[in-house]
XYZ file of C-alpha atoms in Angstrom:
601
model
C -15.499 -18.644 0.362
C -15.651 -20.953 -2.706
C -13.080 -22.856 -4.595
C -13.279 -22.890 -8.307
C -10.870 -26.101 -8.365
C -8.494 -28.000 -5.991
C -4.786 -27.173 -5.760
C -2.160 -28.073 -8.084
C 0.979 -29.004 -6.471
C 4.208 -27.665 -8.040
C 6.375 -30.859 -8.021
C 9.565 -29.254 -9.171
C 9.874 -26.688 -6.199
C 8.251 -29.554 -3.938
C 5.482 -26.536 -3.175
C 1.855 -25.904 -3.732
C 0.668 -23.363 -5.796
C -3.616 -22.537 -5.841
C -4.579 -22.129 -9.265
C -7.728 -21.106 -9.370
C -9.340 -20.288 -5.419
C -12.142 -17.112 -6.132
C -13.035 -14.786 -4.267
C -15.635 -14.222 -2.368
C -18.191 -14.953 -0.530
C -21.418 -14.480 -0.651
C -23.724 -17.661 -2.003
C -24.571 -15.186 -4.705
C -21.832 -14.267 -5.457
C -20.927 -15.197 -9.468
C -18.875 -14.270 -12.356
C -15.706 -14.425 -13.721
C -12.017 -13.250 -14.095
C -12.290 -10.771 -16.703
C -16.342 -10.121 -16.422
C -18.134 -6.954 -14.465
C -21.268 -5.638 -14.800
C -22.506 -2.072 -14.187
C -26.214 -2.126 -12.475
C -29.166 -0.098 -10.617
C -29.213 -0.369 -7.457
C -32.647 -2.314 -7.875
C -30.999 -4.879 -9.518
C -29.034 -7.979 -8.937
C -25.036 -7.330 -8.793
C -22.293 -9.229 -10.668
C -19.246 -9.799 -8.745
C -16.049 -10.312 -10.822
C -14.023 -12.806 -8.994
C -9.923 -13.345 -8.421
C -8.422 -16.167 -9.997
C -4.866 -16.838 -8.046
C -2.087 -16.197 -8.181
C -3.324 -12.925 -8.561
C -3.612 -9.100 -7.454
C -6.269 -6.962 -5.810
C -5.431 -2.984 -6.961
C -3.896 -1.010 -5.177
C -5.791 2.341 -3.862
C -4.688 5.626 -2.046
C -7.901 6.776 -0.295
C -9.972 4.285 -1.728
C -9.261 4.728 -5.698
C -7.060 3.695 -7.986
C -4.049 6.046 -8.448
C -4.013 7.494 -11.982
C -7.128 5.579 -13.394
C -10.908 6.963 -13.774
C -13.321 4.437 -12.728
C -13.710 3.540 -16.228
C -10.337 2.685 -17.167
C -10.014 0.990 -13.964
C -12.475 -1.121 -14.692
C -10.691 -1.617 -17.778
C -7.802 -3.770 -15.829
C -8.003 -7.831 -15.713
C -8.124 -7.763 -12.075
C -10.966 -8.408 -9.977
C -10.824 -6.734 -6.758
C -9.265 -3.357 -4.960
C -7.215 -3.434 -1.671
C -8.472 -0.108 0.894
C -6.663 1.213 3.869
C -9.022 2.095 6.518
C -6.262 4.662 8.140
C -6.588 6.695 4.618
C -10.156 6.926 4.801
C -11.066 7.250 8.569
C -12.281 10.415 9.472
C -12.003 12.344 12.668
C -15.443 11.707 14.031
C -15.761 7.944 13.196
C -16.594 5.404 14.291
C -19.065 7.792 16.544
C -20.294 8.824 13.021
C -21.461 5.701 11.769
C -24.795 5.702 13.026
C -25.260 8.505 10.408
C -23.374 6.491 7.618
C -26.153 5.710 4.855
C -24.145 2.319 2.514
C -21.964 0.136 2.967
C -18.314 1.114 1.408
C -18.155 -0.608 -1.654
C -20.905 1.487 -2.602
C -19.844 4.804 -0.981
C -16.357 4.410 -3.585
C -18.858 2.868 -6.408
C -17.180 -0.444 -6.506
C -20.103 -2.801 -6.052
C -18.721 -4.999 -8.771
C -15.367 -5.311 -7.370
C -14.156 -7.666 -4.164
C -13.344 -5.254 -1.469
C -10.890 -6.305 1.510
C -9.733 -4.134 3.763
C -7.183 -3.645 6.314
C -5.607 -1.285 9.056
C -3.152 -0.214 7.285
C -1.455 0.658 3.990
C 0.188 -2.504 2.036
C 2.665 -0.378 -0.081
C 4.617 0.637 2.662
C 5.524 0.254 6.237
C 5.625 3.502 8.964
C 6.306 2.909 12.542
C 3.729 4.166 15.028
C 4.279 4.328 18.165
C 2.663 2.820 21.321
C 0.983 -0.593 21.026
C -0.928 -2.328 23.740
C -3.277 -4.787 24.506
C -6.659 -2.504 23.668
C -5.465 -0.887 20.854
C -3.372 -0.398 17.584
C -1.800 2.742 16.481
C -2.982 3.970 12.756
C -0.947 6.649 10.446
C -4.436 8.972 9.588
C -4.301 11.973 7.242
C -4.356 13.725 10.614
C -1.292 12.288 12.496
C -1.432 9.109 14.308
C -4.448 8.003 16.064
C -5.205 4.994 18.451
C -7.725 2.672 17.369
C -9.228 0.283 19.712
C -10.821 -3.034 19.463
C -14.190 -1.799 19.918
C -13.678 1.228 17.527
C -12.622 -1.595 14.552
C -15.374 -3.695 15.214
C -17.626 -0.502 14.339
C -15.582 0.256 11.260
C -16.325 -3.340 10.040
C -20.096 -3.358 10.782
C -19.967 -0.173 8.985
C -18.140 -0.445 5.735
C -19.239 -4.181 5.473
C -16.479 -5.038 2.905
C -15.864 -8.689 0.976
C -13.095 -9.514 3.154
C -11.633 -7.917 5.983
C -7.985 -8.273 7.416
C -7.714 -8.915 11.144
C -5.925 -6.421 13.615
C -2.830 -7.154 14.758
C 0.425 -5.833 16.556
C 3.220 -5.203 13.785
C 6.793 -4.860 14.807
C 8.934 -2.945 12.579
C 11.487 -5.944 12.584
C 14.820 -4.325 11.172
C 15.251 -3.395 14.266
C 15.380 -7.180 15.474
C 17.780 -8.101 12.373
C 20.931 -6.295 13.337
C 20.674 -7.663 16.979
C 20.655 -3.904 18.249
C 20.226 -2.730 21.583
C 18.699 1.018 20.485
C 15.331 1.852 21.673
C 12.241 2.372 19.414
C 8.769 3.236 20.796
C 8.293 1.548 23.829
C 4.988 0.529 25.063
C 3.977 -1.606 28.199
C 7.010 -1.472 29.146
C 8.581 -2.815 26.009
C 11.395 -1.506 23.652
C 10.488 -2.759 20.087
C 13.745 -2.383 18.935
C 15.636 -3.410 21.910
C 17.329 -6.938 22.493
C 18.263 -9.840 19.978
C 15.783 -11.911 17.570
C 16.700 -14.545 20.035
C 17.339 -13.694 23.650
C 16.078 -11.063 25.836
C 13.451 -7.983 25.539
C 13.410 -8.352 21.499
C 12.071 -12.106 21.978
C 9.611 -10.903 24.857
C 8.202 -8.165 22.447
C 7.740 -10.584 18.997
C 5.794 -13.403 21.714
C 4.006 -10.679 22.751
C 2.532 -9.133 19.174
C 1.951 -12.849 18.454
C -0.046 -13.070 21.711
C -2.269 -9.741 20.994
C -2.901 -10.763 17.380
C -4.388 -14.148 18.251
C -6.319 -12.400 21.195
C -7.846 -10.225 18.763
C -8.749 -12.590 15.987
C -10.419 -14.526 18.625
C -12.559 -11.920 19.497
C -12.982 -10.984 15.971
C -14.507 -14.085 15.152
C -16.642 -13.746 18.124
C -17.983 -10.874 17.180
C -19.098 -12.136 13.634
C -20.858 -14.340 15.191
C -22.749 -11.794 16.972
C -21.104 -12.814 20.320
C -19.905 -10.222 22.802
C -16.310 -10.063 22.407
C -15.432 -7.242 24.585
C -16.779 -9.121 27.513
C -13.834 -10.611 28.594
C -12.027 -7.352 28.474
C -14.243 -5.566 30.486
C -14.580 -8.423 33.385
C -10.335 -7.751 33.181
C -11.217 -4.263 33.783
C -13.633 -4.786 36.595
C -11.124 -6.845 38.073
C -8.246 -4.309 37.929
C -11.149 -1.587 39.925
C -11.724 -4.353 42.381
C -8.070 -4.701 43.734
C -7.013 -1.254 43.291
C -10.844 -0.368 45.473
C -9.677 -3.890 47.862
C -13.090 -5.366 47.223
C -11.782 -8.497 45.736
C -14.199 -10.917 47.625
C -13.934 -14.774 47.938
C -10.735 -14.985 47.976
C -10.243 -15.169 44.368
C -6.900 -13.362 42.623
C -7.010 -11.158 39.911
C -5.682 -13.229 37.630
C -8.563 -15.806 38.848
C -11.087 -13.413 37.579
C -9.172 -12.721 34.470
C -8.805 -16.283 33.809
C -12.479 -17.247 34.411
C -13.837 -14.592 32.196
C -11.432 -15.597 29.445
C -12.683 -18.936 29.769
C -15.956 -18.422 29.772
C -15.539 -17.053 26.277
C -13.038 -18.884 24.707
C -14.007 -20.037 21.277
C -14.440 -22.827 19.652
C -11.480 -22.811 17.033
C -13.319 -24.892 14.710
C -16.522 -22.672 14.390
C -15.147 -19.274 16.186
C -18.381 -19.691 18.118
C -18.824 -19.585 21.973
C -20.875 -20.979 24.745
C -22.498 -17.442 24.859
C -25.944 -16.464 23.137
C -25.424 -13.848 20.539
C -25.807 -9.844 21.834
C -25.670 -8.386 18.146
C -26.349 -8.768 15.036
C -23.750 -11.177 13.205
C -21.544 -9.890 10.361
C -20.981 -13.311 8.487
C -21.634 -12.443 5.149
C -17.787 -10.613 5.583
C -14.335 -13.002 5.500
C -11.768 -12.539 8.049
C -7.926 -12.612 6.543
C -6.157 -12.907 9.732
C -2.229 -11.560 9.899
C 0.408 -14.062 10.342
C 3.300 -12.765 12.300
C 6.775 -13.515 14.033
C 9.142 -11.137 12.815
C 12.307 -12.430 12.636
C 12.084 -15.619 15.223
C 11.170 -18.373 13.058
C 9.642 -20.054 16.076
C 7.348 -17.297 16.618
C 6.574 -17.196 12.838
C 5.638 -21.152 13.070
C 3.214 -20.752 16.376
C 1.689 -17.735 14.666
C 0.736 -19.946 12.117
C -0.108 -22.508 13.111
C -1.842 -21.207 15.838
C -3.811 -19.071 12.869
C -4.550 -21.745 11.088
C -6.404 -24.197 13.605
C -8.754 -21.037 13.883
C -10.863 -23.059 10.983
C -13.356 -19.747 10.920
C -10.398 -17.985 9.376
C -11.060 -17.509 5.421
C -7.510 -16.419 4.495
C -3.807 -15.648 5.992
C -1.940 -12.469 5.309
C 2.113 -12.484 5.886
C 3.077 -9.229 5.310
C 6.762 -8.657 4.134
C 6.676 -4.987 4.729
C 8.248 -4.978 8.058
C 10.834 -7.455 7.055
C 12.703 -4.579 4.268
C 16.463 -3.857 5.655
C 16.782 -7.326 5.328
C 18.516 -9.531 2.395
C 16.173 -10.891 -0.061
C 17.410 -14.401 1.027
C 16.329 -13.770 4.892
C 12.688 -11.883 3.920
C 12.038 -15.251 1.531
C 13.299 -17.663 3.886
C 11.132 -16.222 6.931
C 8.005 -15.863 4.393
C 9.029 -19.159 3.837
C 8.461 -20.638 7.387
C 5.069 -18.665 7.694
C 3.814 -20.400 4.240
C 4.588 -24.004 5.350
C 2.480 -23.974 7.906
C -0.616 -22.145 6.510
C -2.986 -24.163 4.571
C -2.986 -24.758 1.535
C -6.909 -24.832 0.517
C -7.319 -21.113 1.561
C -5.557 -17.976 0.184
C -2.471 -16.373 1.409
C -1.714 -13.235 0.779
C 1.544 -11.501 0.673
C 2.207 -7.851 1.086
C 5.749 -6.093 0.460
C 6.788 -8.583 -2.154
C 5.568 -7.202 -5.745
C 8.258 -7.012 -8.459
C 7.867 -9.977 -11.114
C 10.996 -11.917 -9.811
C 9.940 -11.711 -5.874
C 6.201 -12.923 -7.218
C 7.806 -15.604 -9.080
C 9.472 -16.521 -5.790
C 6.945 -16.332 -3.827
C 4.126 -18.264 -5.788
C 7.068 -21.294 -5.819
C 6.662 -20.617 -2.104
C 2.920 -20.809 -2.063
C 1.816 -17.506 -1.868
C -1.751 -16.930 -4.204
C -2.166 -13.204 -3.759
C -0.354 -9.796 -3.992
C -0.733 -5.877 -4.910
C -0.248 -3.675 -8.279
C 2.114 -1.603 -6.005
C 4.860 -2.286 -8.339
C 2.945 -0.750 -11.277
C 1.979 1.807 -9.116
C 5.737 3.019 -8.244
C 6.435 2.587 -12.432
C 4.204 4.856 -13.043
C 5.489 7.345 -10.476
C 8.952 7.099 -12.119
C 7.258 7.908 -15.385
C 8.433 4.390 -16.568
C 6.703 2.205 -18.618
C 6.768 -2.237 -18.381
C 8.599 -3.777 -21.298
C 8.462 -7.399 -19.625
C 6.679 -10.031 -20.301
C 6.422 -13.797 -18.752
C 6.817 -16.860 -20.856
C 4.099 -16.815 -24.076
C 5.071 -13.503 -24.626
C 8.876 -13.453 -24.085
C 9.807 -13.712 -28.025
C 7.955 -10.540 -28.589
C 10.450 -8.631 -26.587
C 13.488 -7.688 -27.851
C 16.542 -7.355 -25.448
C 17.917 -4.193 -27.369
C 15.324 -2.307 -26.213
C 17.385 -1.714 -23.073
C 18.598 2.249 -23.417
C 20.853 4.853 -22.007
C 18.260 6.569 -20.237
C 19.982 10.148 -19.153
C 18.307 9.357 -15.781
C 21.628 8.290 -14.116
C 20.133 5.754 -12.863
C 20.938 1.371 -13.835
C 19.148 0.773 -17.221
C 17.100 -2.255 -17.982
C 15.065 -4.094 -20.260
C 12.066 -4.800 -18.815
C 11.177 -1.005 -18.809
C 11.960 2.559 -20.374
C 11.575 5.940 -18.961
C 9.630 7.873 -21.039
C 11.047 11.161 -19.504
C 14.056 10.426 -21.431
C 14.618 13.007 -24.328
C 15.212 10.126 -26.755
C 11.707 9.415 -26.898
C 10.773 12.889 -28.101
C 11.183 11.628 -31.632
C 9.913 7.955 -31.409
C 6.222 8.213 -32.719
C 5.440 4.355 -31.900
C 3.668 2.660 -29.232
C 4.901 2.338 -25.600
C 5.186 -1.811 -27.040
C 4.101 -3.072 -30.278
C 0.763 -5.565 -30.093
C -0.019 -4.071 -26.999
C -3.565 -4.239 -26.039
C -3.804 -1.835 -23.159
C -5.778 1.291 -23.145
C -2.458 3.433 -24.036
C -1.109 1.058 -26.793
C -4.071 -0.232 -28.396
C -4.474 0.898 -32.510
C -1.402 3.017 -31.808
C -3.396 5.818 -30.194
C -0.637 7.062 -27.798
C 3.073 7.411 -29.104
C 6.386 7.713 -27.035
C 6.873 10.638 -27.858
C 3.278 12.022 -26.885
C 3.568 11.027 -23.457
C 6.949 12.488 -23.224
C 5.810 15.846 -24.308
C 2.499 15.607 -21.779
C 5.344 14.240 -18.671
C 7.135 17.599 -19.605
C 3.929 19.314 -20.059
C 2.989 18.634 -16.363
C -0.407 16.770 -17.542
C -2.420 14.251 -16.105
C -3.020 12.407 -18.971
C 0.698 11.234 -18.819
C 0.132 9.060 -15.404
C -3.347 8.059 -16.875
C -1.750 6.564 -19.811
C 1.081 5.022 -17.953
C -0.799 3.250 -15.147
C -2.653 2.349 -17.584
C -0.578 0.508 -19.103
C 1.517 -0.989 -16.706
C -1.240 -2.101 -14.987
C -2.478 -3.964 -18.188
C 1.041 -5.612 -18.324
C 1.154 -6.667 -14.280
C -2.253 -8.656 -15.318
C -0.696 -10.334 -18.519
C 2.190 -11.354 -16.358
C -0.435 -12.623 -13.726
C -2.612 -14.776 -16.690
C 0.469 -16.047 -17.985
C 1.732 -17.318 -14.890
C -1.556 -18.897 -14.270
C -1.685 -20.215 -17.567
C 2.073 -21.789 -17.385
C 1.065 -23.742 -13.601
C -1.884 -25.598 -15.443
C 0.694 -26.120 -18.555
C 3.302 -27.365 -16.307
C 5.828 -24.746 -17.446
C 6.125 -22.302 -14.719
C 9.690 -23.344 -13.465
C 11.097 -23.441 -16.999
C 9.344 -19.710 -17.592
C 10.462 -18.644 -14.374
C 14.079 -19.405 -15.536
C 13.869 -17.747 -18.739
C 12.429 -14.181 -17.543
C 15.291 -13.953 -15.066
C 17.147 -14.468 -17.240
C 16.208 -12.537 -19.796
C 14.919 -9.314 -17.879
C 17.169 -9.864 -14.317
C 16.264 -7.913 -11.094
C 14.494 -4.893 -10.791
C 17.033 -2.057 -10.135
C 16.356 -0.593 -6.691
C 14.393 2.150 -6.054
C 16.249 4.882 -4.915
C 14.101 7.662 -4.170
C 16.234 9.645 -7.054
C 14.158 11.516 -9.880
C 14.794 11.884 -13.393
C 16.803 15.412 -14.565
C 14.093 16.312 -16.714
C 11.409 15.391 -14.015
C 12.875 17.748 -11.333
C 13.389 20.987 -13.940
C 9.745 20.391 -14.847
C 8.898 20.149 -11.122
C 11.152 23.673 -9.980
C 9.785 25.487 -12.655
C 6.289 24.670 -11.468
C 7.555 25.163 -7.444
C 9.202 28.350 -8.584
C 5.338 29.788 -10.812
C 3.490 28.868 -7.994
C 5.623 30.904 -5.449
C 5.181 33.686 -8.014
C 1.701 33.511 -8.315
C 1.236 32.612 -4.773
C -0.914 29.339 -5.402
C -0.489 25.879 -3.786
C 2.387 24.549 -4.518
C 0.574 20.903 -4.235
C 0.138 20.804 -8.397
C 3.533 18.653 -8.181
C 3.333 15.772 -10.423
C 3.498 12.285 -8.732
C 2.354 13.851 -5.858
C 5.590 14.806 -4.658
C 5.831 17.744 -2.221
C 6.765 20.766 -3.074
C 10.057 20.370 -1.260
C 11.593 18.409 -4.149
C 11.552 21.235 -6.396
C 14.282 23.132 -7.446
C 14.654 26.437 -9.547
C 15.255 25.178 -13.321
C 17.946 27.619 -13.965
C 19.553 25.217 -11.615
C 19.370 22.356 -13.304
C 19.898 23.120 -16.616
C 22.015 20.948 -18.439
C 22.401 18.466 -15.686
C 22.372 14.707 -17.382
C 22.043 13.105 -13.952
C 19.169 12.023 -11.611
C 19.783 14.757 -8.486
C 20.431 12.928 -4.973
C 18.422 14.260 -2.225
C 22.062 16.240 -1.128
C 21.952 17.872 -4.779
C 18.265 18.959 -4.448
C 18.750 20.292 -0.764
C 21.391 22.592 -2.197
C 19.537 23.541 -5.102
C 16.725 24.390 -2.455
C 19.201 26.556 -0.380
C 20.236 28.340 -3.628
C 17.074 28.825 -4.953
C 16.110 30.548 -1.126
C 19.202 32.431 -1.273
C 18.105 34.104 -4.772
C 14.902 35.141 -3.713
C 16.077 36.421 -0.570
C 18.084 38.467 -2.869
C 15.603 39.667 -5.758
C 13.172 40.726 -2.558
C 16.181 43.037 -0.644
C 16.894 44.413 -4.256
C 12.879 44.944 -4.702
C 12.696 46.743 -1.614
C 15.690 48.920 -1.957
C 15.213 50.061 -5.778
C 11.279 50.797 -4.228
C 12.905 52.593 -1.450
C 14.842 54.475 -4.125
C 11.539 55.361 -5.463
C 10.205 56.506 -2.171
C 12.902 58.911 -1.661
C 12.882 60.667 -4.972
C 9.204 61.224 -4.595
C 9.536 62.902 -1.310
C 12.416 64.979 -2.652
C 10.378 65.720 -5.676
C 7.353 66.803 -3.225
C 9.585 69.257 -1.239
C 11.209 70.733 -4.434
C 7.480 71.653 -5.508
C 6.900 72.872 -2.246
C 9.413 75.512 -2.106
C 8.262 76.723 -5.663
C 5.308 77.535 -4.232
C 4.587 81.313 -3.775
């Protein structure tokens, strides 16, 4: 991993703030923020690289939602974030001895920086059943437990930029309320029983700690082409011996246990080990290991710290996902604590934090990197980003806030274009706009309304197009106002000018949900898959139109239920009055038939 230049502290907020760490990591690697390069395979490849703070792009199965690899490659950011539990099929890792590239190629990204992880960063689903050999994954098939061994062979495999590190999350608002509930339980464990402090729920947080250091260790090892699963097996051998009683030498279990973790413990300094390498090493990939510690700020500070004297380690996630339930003040406190002990020459990633006043936050904090969930959700919403950090503030005019007939709090950093006001606004989504949407006034308001009520695709393209454009303005500017010295006073001002994001309620807009009933209702009709829903939303949100007509308000998931049971209730009715007016029918063709018959000679 290279450094384009050394860290600039941030002397108001008594923080450090990386301005300008890139990513990654190969020596020939090159390039820069805004550059890519389309090439043969014969020829040599141009990496774009991250500048920080900054975003990798968020994917669902390994692409961009909404975006054709062309307009993707549009966006000023230089690398894409992939979830291995999206894109893990049912016969890998045994597979992989058939598998022909590695994965930036398979998704025809060689010019962006590829990390993946486990799991998805947008969101945060309990799984149950956790131990020591394995971590459970959310697959497009159901859950699924992936071990140690299984992950090393997805790494060798896909052979991505950077790779994050597995480790044992703990959904942690079940720690915050102090609750004595159970949750999945798992070695004996309750995850959601006991206090943050005392008890089972302090047991459980050591314990994920524990695991996730166990397995970056042996991570590390195996980059270096060290056995790593040595240790594990000699515990396994062990475990036959005693229950077969042929223990010999007097020596204990946990003697055996001990020796062969000792034998392999690494050096923390170079993750190597005493022993000679047994495969072939995977160095050319960086290891972002997961920093962890729910809500026990102790834990939190020997995670790491205990992370960070692992000088093999390229980067530190501290993911924020588990931490929602809790008040904004707690989740940036406890991110807090994790961030003062990481280093501050190597990136740190945050997950779970991603609306412009939380990034703000967290940069002051010392976080470098993040996700375009947040235009990703936008887009969704069929919203479009009116904000705008610092340089750009004057261009934004605070009347553009709006009654949107959405129900829903209004703001001014962006409008929903599902809104029938827009029908009549033939202007750009925002004026001086560069994006692919906006630019030379291609796209009006009111043409993406009419394609949003259309049920088109183009809508979403156009959108997260957009929005994502805007997330990396935001980005450059708040990049550009740390080297100017300005970022505090900036920070400030866009508070203050554009507030908090409203929260996301799950609600959708009036006009969104008669668009998406009529569909549900044409598809039952015709028979088809219902799974044409826009925003990929299932086809349970759907309601009959008829029901919704002239309803101003964004429907609650209580309203939509009933519409549901009152759209079921109609057809149960229109089918019993099909089959009696065709049993009607039936009857006064057999009485026809035997009046014939009679006049028969």
């Amino acid at each position: 991993m290279t450094q384009a230049a050394a860290p600039t502290a941030n002397t108001a907020t008594n923080t450090t703030i990386s301005v300008s760490t890139t990513i990654p990591l190969s020596p020939t690697v090159k390039g820069n923020a805004h550059e890519h390069n389309h090439v043969e395979d014969n020829k040599e490849l141009i990496k774009r690289v991250i500048e920080t703070p900054g975003c990798f792009m968020h994917t669902v199965k390994g692409t961009v939602p909404h975006l054709t690899p062309d307009v993707m490659r549009l966006q000023g950011f230089g690398g894409v974030h992939v979830s291995i539990e999206q894109l893990l099929q049912d016969h890998q890792p045994a597979g992989f001895d058939k598998w022909p590239c590695t994965l930036s190629k398979f998704l025809n990204l060689q010019d962006m920086v590829l990390l993946c992880d486990l799991r998805d960063s947008s969101q945060y689903a309990k799984v149950p059943i956790k131990s020591d050999r394995h971590v459970a994954i959310k697959t497009h098939k159901g859950v699924r437990q992936l071990t140690l061994e299984e992950y090393l062979k997805v790494v060798r495999a896909y052979q991505p930029d950077i790779v994050a590190t597995m480790a044992d999350q703990i959904a942690d608002p079940d720690f915050s309320s102090g609750s004595t509930g159970r949750g999945s339980v798992s070695d004996g464990e309750s995850e959601s029983q006991g206090s943050p402090s005392t008890g089972l729920g302090l047991k459980r947080v050591k314990r994920s700690v524990d695991r996730s250091l166990k397995w970056l260790d042996q991570i590390l090892m195996d980059r270096q082409g060290m056995d790593a699963l040595a240790a594990d097996r000699a515990a396994d051998e062990a475990k036959r011996r005693k229950k077969k009683g042929t223990v010999a030498g007097g020596h204990s279990l946990r003697d055996l246990e001990n020796q062969a973790q000792e034998i392999l413990k690494p050096d923390l300094a170079t993750g190597n080990t005493v022993t000679a390498a047994t495969s072939i090493p995977w160095t050319s990939v960086s290891v972002f290991a997961h920093v962890l510690g729910s809500h026990v700020e102790q834990e939190r500070v020997r995670s790491a710290q205990e992370t960070a004297k692992r000088d093999a380690v390229d980067g530190f996630i501290v993911d924020a996902n588990p931490l929602q339930g809790s008040s904004k003040e707690t989740l940036l406190s406890l991110l807090k604590v994790s961030l003062d002990h990481l280093p501050v020459e190597k990136p740190r990633m945050v997950y779970g934090l991603q609306t412009p006043e939380d990034v703000l936050r967290s940069i002051a904090l010392g976080a470098d990197l993040f996700d375009t969930t947040y235009p990703f959700h936008l887009t969704e919403d069929g919203k479009a980003s009116l904000y705008s950090f610092g340089y750009d503030n004057n261009n934004i005019s605070t009347s553009t806030s709006t009654n949107c007939t959405s129900g829903v709090a209004t703001t001014n950093r962006w409008i929903n274009l599902w809104d029938d006001e827009h029908a009549n606004k033939f202007v750009p989504i925002l004026e001086d706009c560069r994006c692919y949407a906006c630019k030379g006034g291609r796209h009006t308001r009111a043409y993406i309304n009419h394609l949003l009520k259309a049920h088109e695709m183009l809508a979403t393209v156009l959108l997260m197009s957009h929005n994502m454009y805007q997330y990396s303005k935001f980005f450059s500017n708040v990049r550009q106002s740390i080297q100017d010295g300005t970022f505090e006073q900036y920070s400030a001002s866009f508070v203050e000018q554009f507030g908090s994001e409203p929260e996301r309620t799950g609600e959708i807009h009036a006009a969104q949900a008669i668009v998406e009933a009529a569909l549900l209702k044409r598809n039952r009709l015709d028979g088809s898959n219902s799974n044409s829903l826009s925003s990929g939303r299932s086809s349970g949100d759907g309601d009959s139109s008829s029901d919704f007509e002239g309803d101003q308000g964004a429907m609650s998931k209580k309203d939509r239920a009933e519409a549901r049971r009152k759209l079921k209730e109609q057809e149960r009715h229109e089918r019993k009055e099909k089959n009696r007016v065709e049993g009607l029918k039936r009857k006064e063709e057999k009485q026809q038939r035997l009046t014939n018959e009679t006049r028969e000679p």
